[in-house]
Short mmCIF file of C-alpha atoms and ligand atoms in Angstrom, two decimals:
data_model
loop_
_atom_site.label_atom_id
_atom_site.label_comp_id
_atom_site.label_asym_id
_atom_site.label_seq_id
_atom_site.Cartn_x
_atom_site.Cartn_y
_atom_site.Cartn_z
CA MET A 111 155.93 -109.29 -70.16
CA ASN A 112 157.49 -113.07 -69.93
CA GLU A 113 159.85 -112.79 -71.74
CA VAL A 114 163.22 -115.58 -72.59
CA GLU A 115 166.00 -114.94 -73.97
CA VAL A 116 167.23 -118.57 -75.49
CA TRP A 117 171.07 -119.02 -76.15
CA TRP A 118 172.59 -121.52 -78.43
CA ALA A 119 176.44 -122.44 -78.79
CA ARG A 120 178.12 -125.10 -80.54
CA VAL A 121 180.26 -127.33 -78.72
CA ASP A 122 183.16 -126.25 -80.43
CA GLN A 123 182.84 -123.08 -78.90
CA ALA A 124 184.64 -124.38 -75.45
CA ARG A 125 187.56 -123.04 -74.46
CA PRO A 126 190.30 -124.71 -72.19
CA GLU A 127 190.75 -120.77 -70.79
CA PHE A 128 187.04 -121.05 -69.52
CA LEU A 129 187.96 -122.88 -66.75
CA ALA A 130 189.60 -120.29 -65.16
CA ASP A 131 186.45 -118.44 -64.63
CA LEU A 132 184.37 -122.07 -62.72
CA ASN A 133 184.74 -122.56 -59.28
CA SER A 134 186.16 -125.55 -57.38
CA VAL A 135 182.58 -127.26 -57.14
CA GLU A 136 182.57 -127.07 -61.20
CA ARG A 137 186.07 -127.58 -61.29
CA GLU A 138 185.56 -130.85 -59.70
CA ARG A 139 181.85 -131.63 -61.72
CA TYR A 140 183.76 -130.79 -65.10
CA ALA A 141 186.74 -133.26 -63.94
CA ARG A 142 185.09 -135.31 -63.94
CA TYR A 143 183.68 -136.35 -66.80
CA LEU A 144 185.65 -138.92 -68.65
CA ARG A 145 184.31 -137.83 -72.58
CA ASP A 146 186.18 -134.46 -74.27
CA ALA A 147 182.83 -134.25 -75.34
CA ASP A 148 181.33 -134.49 -71.60
CA LYS A 149 183.14 -132.26 -70.46
CA ALA A 150 183.40 -129.40 -73.33
CA ARG A 151 179.82 -129.35 -73.16
CA PHE A 152 179.50 -129.18 -69.61
CA LEU A 153 182.47 -126.07 -69.97
CA LEU A 154 180.24 -124.34 -72.48
CA GLY A 155 177.64 -124.35 -69.76
CA VAL A 156 179.23 -123.39 -66.91
CA THR A 157 180.44 -119.80 -69.53
CA MET A 158 177.00 -118.72 -70.96
CA VAL A 159 175.78 -119.27 -67.48
CA ARG A 160 178.19 -117.18 -66.18
CA ARG A 161 179.16 -114.96 -68.71
CA LEU A 162 175.75 -113.57 -69.85
CA LEU A 163 174.62 -113.32 -65.86
CA GLY A 164 177.50 -111.51 -65.83
CA ALA A 165 176.99 -109.36 -68.40
CA ARG A 166 174.10 -107.98 -66.46
CA MET A 167 174.58 -107.70 -63.27
CA SER A 168 177.55 -105.58 -64.45
CA LEU A 169 180.13 -108.33 -62.86
CA PRO A 170 183.25 -110.53 -64.44
CA PRO A 171 182.42 -114.78 -64.71
CA ALA A 172 183.54 -115.32 -61.84
CA ASN A 173 182.43 -114.33 -59.08
CA VAL A 174 178.04 -115.06 -60.34
CA VAL A 175 176.87 -116.50 -57.46
CA LEU A 176 175.61 -119.09 -58.87
CA ASP A 177 173.90 -122.01 -57.27
CA ARG A 178 173.89 -126.43 -57.84
CA THR A 179 172.04 -127.85 -54.73
CA CYS A 180 170.28 -131.06 -56.01
CA ARG A 181 166.99 -130.66 -54.18
CA ASP A 182 166.63 -134.77 -53.81
CA CYS A 183 170.35 -135.78 -52.68
CA GLY A 184 171.94 -131.97 -51.47
CA LYS A 185 174.53 -132.70 -53.85
CA PRO A 186 176.10 -130.06 -56.91
CA HIS A 187 174.50 -131.35 -59.05
CA GLY A 188 170.91 -129.75 -59.16
CA LYS A 189 169.35 -127.55 -61.08
CA VAL A 190 171.66 -123.82 -61.46
CA ARG A 191 170.53 -121.22 -59.81
CA ALA A 192 171.42 -117.33 -60.00
CA GLU A 193 169.69 -114.59 -57.31
CA GLY A 194 167.03 -112.69 -59.58
CA VAL A 195 166.58 -114.56 -62.37
CA GLU A 196 164.76 -118.47 -63.79
CA LEU A 197 167.85 -120.08 -65.39
CA SER A 198 167.66 -123.73 -67.27
CA VAL A 199 170.61 -125.23 -69.17
CA THR A 200 170.87 -128.49 -71.28
CA HIS A 201 173.47 -130.25 -73.59
CA SER A 202 172.98 -132.68 -76.04
CA GLY A 203 176.05 -133.46 -79.58
CA GLU A 204 176.29 -130.36 -80.63
CA TRP A 205 174.18 -128.20 -78.66
CA VAL A 206 174.71 -126.27 -75.19
CA GLY A 207 170.99 -124.32 -74.56
CA LEU A 208 170.80 -121.46 -71.90
CA ALA A 209 167.09 -120.73 -70.96
CA ILE A 210 166.90 -116.97 -68.66
CA GLY A 211 163.62 -116.23 -67.52
CA THR A 212 161.65 -114.16 -65.02
CA ALA A 213 159.59 -117.79 -64.63
CA PRO A 214 160.55 -120.26 -63.52
CA VAL A 215 161.99 -122.35 -67.44
CA GLY A 216 162.79 -125.98 -68.48
CA LEU A 217 165.04 -125.37 -71.52
CA ASP A 218 165.59 -129.41 -73.68
CA VAL A 219 167.58 -129.88 -76.66
CA GLU A 220 167.78 -133.30 -77.84
CA ARG A 221 169.95 -134.95 -80.98
CA ILE A 222 168.25 -136.79 -82.89
CA ASP A 223 169.68 -140.55 -82.68
CA ALA A 224 167.91 -142.33 -86.27
CA ALA A 225 169.59 -145.62 -84.71
CA GLN A 226 168.20 -145.39 -81.01
CA ASP A 227 165.65 -147.72 -80.39
CA VAL A 228 162.44 -145.40 -79.96
CA ASP A 229 160.46 -148.81 -78.23
CA GLY A 230 162.40 -149.85 -75.36
CA VAL A 231 162.88 -146.34 -74.27
CA ALA A 232 159.26 -145.11 -74.99
CA ARG A 233 157.74 -147.34 -72.84
CA MET A 234 159.57 -145.96 -69.78
CA SER A 235 158.81 -142.10 -70.21
CA LEU A 236 155.56 -141.75 -72.82
CA ALA A 237 151.75 -141.95 -71.48
CA PRO A 238 149.13 -144.09 -74.02
CA ASP A 239 147.84 -141.52 -75.29
CA GLU A 240 152.34 -140.83 -76.70
CA LEU A 241 152.96 -143.83 -76.92
CA ALA A 242 150.11 -144.92 -79.11
CA GLU A 243 150.52 -141.73 -81.92
CA LEU A 244 154.20 -142.87 -81.73
CA ALA A 245 153.32 -145.53 -83.54
CA ARG A 246 152.09 -144.23 -85.84
CA ALA A 247 155.26 -141.97 -86.78
CA HIS A 248 156.52 -142.28 -89.84
CA ASP A 249 159.63 -141.20 -88.40
CA LYS A 250 159.73 -142.56 -85.07
CA PRO A 251 163.09 -141.24 -83.20
CA ARG A 252 162.46 -136.89 -84.52
CA ALA A 253 158.85 -138.54 -83.21
CA PHE A 254 160.58 -139.32 -79.97
CA ALA A 255 162.43 -136.45 -79.07
CA THR A 256 159.10 -134.58 -79.79
CA TYR A 257 157.79 -136.10 -77.07
CA TRP A 258 160.98 -135.89 -74.84
CA THR A 259 162.47 -132.42 -75.23
CA ARG A 260 158.68 -130.94 -75.04
CA LYS A 261 157.94 -133.50 -71.88
CA GLU A 262 161.74 -132.76 -70.47
CA ALA A 263 161.48 -129.23 -70.60
CA LEU A 264 158.43 -129.21 -68.09
CA LEU A 265 159.72 -130.77 -65.35
CA LYS A 266 163.27 -128.74 -66.19
CA ALA A 267 161.13 -125.95 -65.28
CA THR A 268 159.67 -127.54 -61.87
CA GLY A 269 162.54 -129.45 -61.12
CA GLU A 270 160.97 -132.40 -61.06
CA GLY A 271 162.84 -134.73 -63.38
CA ILE A 272 162.34 -137.27 -65.96
CA ALA A 273 160.85 -139.02 -62.66
CA GLY A 274 157.72 -137.38 -63.66
CA LEU A 275 158.09 -138.41 -67.47
CA GLN A 276 155.07 -140.26 -67.51
CA SER A 277 153.00 -138.21 -65.74
CA VAL A 278 152.84 -135.59 -67.36
CA VAL A 279 150.87 -135.34 -71.47
CA VAL A 280 152.12 -133.00 -74.85
CA SER A 281 150.52 -132.45 -78.46
CA GLY A 282 152.62 -134.76 -80.92
CA PRO A 283 154.61 -134.38 -83.00
CA ASP A 284 152.81 -133.13 -85.99
CA ARG A 285 150.68 -130.21 -83.55
CA VAL A 286 151.67 -127.19 -82.20
CA ALA A 287 153.89 -127.12 -78.41
CA ALA A 288 150.90 -128.06 -76.34
CA VAL A 289 150.54 -129.40 -72.14
CA VAL A 290 147.48 -131.79 -72.16
CA ARG A 291 147.67 -132.89 -69.00
CA TRP A 292 149.13 -131.28 -65.96
CA ASP A 293 148.05 -133.66 -63.55
CA ASP A 294 147.91 -132.42 -60.36
CA ARG A 295 150.98 -129.94 -60.36
CA VAL A 296 150.21 -126.19 -59.10
CA GLY A 297 149.77 -123.46 -61.86
CA PRO A 298 149.84 -122.54 -65.77
CA ALA A 299 152.81 -124.05 -67.83
CA GLN A 300 153.66 -122.85 -71.88
CA LEU A 301 155.10 -124.75 -73.72
CA VAL A 302 157.25 -123.46 -76.71
CA ASP A 303 159.16 -125.25 -79.76
CA VAL A 304 162.22 -123.64 -79.94
CA ALA A 305 164.83 -123.71 -82.92
CA VAL A 306 168.75 -125.14 -82.12
CA GLY A 307 171.13 -123.06 -83.50
CA GLY A 308 169.84 -119.04 -83.54
CA PRO A 309 168.53 -116.40 -85.51
CA THR A 310 170.52 -117.45 -88.53
CA GLU A 311 171.00 -121.03 -88.90
CA VAL A 312 169.39 -123.78 -88.02
CA ASP A 313 170.91 -127.36 -86.75
CA ALA A 314 167.07 -129.95 -88.31
CA GLY A 315 169.09 -133.32 -86.64
CA HIS A 316 167.84 -131.19 -83.09
CA LEU A 317 165.23 -130.92 -81.17
CA ALA A 318 164.00 -129.16 -78.39
CA ALA A 319 161.51 -127.19 -76.23
CA LEU A 320 160.99 -125.10 -74.38
CA ALA A 321 158.53 -124.59 -70.87
CA VAL A 322 158.20 -121.94 -68.59
CA LEU A 323 155.55 -121.31 -65.18
CA SER A 324 153.33 -118.79 -66.07
CA ALA A 325 149.76 -117.65 -66.66
CA GLU A 326 150.92 -115.60 -69.76
CA PRO A 327 152.34 -117.35 -73.39
CA PRO A 328 156.26 -115.83 -73.41
CA VAL A 329 158.21 -113.97 -75.85
CA VAL A 330 161.30 -115.66 -76.80
CA ARG A 331 163.89 -114.46 -78.31
CA VAL A 332 166.49 -117.33 -79.10
CA ASP A 333 170.48 -115.49 -79.76
CA GLN A 334 173.78 -118.05 -80.54
CA PHE A 335 176.26 -117.12 -77.96
CA ARG A 336 179.40 -116.13 -79.11
CA VAL A 337 182.84 -115.79 -77.03
C1 LIG B 242 168.87 -134.20 -64.43
C2 LIG B 242 167.88 -134.00 -65.33
C3 LIG B 242 166.34 -133.54 -65.54
C4 LIG B 242 168.84 -133.17 -66.33
O1 LIG B 242 168.73 -133.64 -68.21
P1 LIG B 242 169.17 -134.54 -68.86
O2 LIG B 242 168.79 -134.47 -69.97
O3 LIG B 242 170.64 -135.59 -69.41
O4 LIG B 242 170.50 -133.86 -68.73
P2 LIG B 242 170.22 -131.32 -70.26
O5 LIG B 242 172.08 -132.23 -70.59
O6 LIG B 242 168.96 -131.12 -70.55
O7 LIG B 242 169.99 -131.41 -68.54
C5 LIG B 242 171.02 -131.10 -67.67
C6 LIG B 242 171.04 -129.42 -66.71
O8 LIG B 242 169.73 -130.10 -66.08
C7 LIG B 242 169.98 -129.29 -64.21
N1 LIG B 242 169.72 -129.51 -63.53
C8 LIG B 242 169.59 -131.32 -62.51
N2 LIG B 242 168.99 -131.75 -62.01
C9 LIG B 242 168.17 -130.59 -63.00
C10 LIG B 242 166.18 -130.51 -62.34
N3 LIG B 242 166.31 -131.37 -61.34
N4 LIG B 242 165.48 -129.72 -62.91
C11 LIG B 242 165.75 -129.37 -63.59
N5 LIG B 242 166.48 -128.64 -63.70
C12 LIG B 242 168.33 -129.68 -63.52
C13 LIG B 242 171.38 -128.76 -64.47
O9 LIG B 242 171.83 -127.63 -64.45
C14 LIG B 242 172.26 -129.89 -66.05
O10 LIG B 242 173.75 -128.97 -66.61
P3 LIG B 242 173.96 -128.51 -66.05
O11 LIG B 242 175.21 -129.58 -64.14
O12 LIG B 242 175.43 -128.71 -66.83
O13 LIG B 242 174.78 -127.12 -65.44
C15 LIG B 242 167.59 -135.35 -65.47
O14 LIG B 242 168.94 -136.25 -66.02
C16 LIG B 242 167.19 -135.70 -64.10
O15 LIG B 242 165.94 -136.17 -64.71
N6 LIG B 242 167.24 -136.80 -63.68
C17 LIG B 242 166.94 -137.69 -62.53
C18 LIG B 242 166.85 -136.81 -61.59
C19 LIG B 242 168.38 -137.47 -60.77
O16 LIG B 242 169.27 -137.97 -61.59
N7 LIG B 242 169.19 -136.48 -59.81
C20 LIG B 242 170.35 -136.48 -59.40
C21 LIG B 242 170.28 -137.29 -58.78
S1 LIG B 242 169.70 -137.16 -57.48
ZN1 LIG B 243 170.69 -134.99 -55.88
#
């Protein structure tokens, strides 16, 4: 079965003692973030990966071997990888998310920003059909965040990142999440919207989507990360 676990943590769950489990590359990246909220989101993402994989592998979190090599430049800021599982980390606003699957996964969360200049960024990221539908939306920031998370989830599953945004077309905000056009990328992809926050607490101020590179629709289990 194509199962995917999605874990959410709130940014205020980050604690300084989590730093003890980070490797030297992760500590260096943590130190380079200027804003406390960015530090907290990064630290929490690393901690979720290390603790959840450590529990699966019966290893202390610090001993989980992670590869963060960027496929574009070789620096350690790429998609996080571990042996035997597929992972995707995402952070925005109040939330940090982690997807764990058996097929390649991409998870993207965005805080809906009511003050955002949606039109400017939409022109650089949406395909013509998507732009036309966005123009008809009543709540443009929410509609744009729906497109962005769905597209970005797909591109995080493939590892391409934002460079491919306009070459992927997804269903619009009033429709169920689906891939409309995937150009010449290899193989099938599944796309689903995911509630942000966990089974007992849904935060409507954020949106998230999950992509899985598989022929079979995923069975998604959403949970809140407890520390
Ligand atoms: C990398 C990228 C996909 C992240 O998107 P974002 O919305 O800014 O941030 P998110 O919080 O959703 O995702 C960040 C996580 O994505 C993962 N990631 C990094 N590169 C990735 C890629 N190419 N594909 C999938 N996931 C990637 C990392 O795990 C990162 O979290 P971590 O470093 O804290 O563990 C996006 O910034 C991008 O496409 N950038 C352009 C490519 C780029 O800048 N490459 C680096 C320079 S060579
Ligand atoms: Zn890079």
